[in-house]
Short mmCIF file of N, CA and C in Angstrom, two decimals:
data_model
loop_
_atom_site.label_atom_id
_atom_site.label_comp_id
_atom_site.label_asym_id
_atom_site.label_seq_id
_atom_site.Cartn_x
_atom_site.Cartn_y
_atom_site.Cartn_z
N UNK A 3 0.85 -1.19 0.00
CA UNK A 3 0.00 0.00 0.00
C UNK A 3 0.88 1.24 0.00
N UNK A 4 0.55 2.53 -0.54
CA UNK A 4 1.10 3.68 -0.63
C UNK A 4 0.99 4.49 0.89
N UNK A 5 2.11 5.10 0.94
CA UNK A 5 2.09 5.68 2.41
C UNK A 5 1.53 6.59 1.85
N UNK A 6 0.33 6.89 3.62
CA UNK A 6 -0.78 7.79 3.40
C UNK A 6 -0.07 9.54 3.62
N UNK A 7 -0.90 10.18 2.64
CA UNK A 7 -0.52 11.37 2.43
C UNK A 7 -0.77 12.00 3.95
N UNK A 8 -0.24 13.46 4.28
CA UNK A 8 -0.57 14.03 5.44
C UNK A 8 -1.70 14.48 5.56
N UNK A 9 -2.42 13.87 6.64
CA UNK A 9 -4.03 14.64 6.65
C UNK A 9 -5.19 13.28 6.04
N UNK A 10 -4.39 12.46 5.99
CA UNK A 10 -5.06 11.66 5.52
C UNK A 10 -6.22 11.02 6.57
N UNK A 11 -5.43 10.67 7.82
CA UNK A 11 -6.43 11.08 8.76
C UNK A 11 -7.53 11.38 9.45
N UNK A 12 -7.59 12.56 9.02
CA UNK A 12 -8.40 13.93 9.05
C UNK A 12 -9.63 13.59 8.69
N UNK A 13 -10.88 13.50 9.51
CA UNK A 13 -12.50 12.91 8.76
C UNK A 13 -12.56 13.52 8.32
N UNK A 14 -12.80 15.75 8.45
CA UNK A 14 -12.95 16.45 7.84
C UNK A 14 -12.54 16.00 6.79
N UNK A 15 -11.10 16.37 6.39
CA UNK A 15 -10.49 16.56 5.43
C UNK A 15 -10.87 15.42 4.03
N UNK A 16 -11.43 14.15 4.79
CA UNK A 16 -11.52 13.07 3.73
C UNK A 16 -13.24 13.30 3.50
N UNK A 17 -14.39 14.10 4.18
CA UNK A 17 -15.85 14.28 3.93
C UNK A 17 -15.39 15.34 2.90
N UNK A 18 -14.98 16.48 3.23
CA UNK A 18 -14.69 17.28 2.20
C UNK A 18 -14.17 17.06 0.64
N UNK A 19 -13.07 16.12 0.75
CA UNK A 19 -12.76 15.59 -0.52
C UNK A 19 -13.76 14.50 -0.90
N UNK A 20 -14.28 13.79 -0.53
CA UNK A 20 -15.34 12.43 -0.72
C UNK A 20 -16.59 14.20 -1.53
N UNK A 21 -17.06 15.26 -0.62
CA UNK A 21 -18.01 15.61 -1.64
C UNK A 21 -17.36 16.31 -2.77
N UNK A 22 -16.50 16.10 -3.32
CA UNK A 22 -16.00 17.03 -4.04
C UNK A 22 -15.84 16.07 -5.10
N UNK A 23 -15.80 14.71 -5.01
CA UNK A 23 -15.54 13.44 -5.90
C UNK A 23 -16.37 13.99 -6.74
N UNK A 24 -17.92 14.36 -6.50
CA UNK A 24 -19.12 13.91 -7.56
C UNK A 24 -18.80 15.14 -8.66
N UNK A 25 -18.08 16.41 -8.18
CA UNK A 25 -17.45 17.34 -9.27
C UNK A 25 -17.36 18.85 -7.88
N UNK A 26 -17.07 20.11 -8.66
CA UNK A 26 -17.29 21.41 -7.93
C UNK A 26 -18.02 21.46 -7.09
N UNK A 27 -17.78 22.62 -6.30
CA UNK A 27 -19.17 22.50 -5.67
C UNK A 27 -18.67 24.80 -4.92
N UNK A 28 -19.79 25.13 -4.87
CA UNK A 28 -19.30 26.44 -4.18
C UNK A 28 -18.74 26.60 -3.01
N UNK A 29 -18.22 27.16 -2.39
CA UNK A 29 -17.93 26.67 -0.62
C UNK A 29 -18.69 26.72 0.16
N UNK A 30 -20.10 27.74 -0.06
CA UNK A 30 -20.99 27.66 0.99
C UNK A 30 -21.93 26.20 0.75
N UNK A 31 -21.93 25.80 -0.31
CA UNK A 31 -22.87 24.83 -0.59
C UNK A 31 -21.20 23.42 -0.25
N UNK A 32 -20.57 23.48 -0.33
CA UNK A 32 -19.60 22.12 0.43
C UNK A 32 -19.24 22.42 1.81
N UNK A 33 -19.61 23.22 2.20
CA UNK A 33 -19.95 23.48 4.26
C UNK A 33 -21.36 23.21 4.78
N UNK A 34 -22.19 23.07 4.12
CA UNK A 34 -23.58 22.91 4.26
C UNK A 34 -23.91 21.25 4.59
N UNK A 35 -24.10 21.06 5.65
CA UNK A 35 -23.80 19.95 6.06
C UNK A 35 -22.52 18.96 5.98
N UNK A 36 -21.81 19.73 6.75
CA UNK A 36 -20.48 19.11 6.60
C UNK A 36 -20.04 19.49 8.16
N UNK A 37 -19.48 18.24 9.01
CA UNK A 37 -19.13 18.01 10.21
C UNK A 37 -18.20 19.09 10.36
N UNK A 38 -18.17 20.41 10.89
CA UNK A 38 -17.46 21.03 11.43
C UNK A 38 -17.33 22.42 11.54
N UNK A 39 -16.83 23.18 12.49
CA UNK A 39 -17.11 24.41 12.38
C UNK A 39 -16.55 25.38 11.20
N UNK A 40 -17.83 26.62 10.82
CA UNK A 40 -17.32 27.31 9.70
C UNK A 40 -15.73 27.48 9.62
N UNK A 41 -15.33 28.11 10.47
CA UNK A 41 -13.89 28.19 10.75
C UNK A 41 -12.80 27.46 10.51
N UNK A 42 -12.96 26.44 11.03
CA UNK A 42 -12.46 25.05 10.79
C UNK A 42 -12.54 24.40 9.07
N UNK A 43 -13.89 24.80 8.65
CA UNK A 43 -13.93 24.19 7.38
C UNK A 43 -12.72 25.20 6.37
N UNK A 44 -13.18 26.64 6.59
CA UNK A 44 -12.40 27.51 5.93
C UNK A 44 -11.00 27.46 5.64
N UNK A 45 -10.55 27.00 7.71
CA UNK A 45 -9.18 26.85 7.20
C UNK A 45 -8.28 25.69 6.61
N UNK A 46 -9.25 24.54 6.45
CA UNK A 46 -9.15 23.24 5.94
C UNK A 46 -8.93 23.70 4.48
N UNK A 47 -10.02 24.63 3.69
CA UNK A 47 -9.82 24.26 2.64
C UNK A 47 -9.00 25.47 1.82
N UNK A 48 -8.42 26.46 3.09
CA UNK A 48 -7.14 27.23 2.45
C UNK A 48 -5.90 25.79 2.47
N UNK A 49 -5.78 25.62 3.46
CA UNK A 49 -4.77 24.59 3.44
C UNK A 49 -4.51 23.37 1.99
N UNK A 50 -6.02 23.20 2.14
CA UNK A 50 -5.95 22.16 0.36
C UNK A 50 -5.64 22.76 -0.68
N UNK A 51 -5.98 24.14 -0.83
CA UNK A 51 -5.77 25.01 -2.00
C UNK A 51 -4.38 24.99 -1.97
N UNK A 52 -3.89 25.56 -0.71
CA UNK A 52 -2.55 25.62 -0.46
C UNK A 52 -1.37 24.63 -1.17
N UNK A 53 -1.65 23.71 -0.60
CA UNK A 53 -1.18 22.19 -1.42
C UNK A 53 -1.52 21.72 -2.52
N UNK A 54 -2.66 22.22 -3.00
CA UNK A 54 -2.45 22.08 -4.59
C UNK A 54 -3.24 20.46 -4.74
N UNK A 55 -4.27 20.00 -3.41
CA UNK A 55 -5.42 19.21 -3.20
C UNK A 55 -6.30 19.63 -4.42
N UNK A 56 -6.93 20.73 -4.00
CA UNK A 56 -7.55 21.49 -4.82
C UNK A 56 -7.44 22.62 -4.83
N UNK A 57 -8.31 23.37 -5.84
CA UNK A 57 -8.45 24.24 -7.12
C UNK A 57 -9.91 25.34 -7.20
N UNK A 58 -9.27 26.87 -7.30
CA UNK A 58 -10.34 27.41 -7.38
C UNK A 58 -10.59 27.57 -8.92
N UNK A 59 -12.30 27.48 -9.41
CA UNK A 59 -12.18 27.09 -10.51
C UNK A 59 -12.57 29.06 -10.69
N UNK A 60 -12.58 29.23 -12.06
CA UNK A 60 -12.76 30.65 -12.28
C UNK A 60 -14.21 30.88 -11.81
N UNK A 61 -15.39 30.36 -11.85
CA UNK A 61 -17.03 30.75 -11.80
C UNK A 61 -16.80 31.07 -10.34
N UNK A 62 -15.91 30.32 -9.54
CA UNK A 62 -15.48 30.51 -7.77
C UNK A 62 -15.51 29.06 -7.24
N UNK A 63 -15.83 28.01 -7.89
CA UNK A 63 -16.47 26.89 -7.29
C UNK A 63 -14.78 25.99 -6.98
N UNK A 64 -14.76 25.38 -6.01
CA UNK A 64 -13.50 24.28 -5.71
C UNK A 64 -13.80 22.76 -6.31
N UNK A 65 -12.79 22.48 -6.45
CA UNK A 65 -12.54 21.41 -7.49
C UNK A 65 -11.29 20.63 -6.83
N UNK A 66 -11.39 19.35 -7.06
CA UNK A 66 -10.19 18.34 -6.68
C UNK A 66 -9.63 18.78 -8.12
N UNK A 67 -8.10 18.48 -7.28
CA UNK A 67 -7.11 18.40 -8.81
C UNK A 67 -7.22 16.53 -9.06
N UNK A 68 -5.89 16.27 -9.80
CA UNK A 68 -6.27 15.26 -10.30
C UNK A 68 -5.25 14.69 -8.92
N UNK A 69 -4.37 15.24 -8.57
CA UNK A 69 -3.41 14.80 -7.43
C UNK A 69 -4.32 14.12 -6.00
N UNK A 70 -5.55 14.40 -5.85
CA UNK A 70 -6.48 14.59 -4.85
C UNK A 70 -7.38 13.13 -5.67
N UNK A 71 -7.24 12.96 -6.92
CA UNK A 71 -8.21 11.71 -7.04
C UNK A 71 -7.61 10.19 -6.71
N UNK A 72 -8.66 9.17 -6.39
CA UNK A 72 -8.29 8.22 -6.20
C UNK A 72 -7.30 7.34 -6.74
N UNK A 73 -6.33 6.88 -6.30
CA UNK A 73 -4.76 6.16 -7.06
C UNK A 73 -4.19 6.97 -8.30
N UNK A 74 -4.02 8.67 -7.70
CA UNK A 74 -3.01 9.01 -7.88
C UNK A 74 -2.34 9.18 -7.84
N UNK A 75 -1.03 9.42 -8.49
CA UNK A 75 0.35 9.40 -7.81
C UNK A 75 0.93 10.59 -7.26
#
């Protein structure tokens, strides 16, 4: 098995990417029922942007890169 990335962990961090599988989504509408405080979500998903997880798309909506999809390298 591939050693797990940092944050891998993280429930947040893996609900957040799990809704992001089905495609974009805006940020208020991928915090909207999502385990955790606004705050918390926010700074979760500067951090992914950060790392290059994901992607702000131009309309504003976040997006997994392809680095963030399942058995990538």
């Amino acid at each position: 098995a591939a050693p797990a990335a940092p944050g891998d962990g993280d429930p947040l961090r893996r609900e957040l990417l799990q809704r992001l599988a089905d495609g974009p989504l805006e940020p208020r509408d991928l915090a909207l029922d999502t385990a955790g405080s606004p705050e918390r979500i926010a700074a979760l998903l500067r951090r992914l942007l950060d790392e290059g997880t994901l992607r702000t798309r131009p309309d504003g909506r976040i997006e997994r890169t392809d680095s963030a999809a399942p058995g990538a390298k």
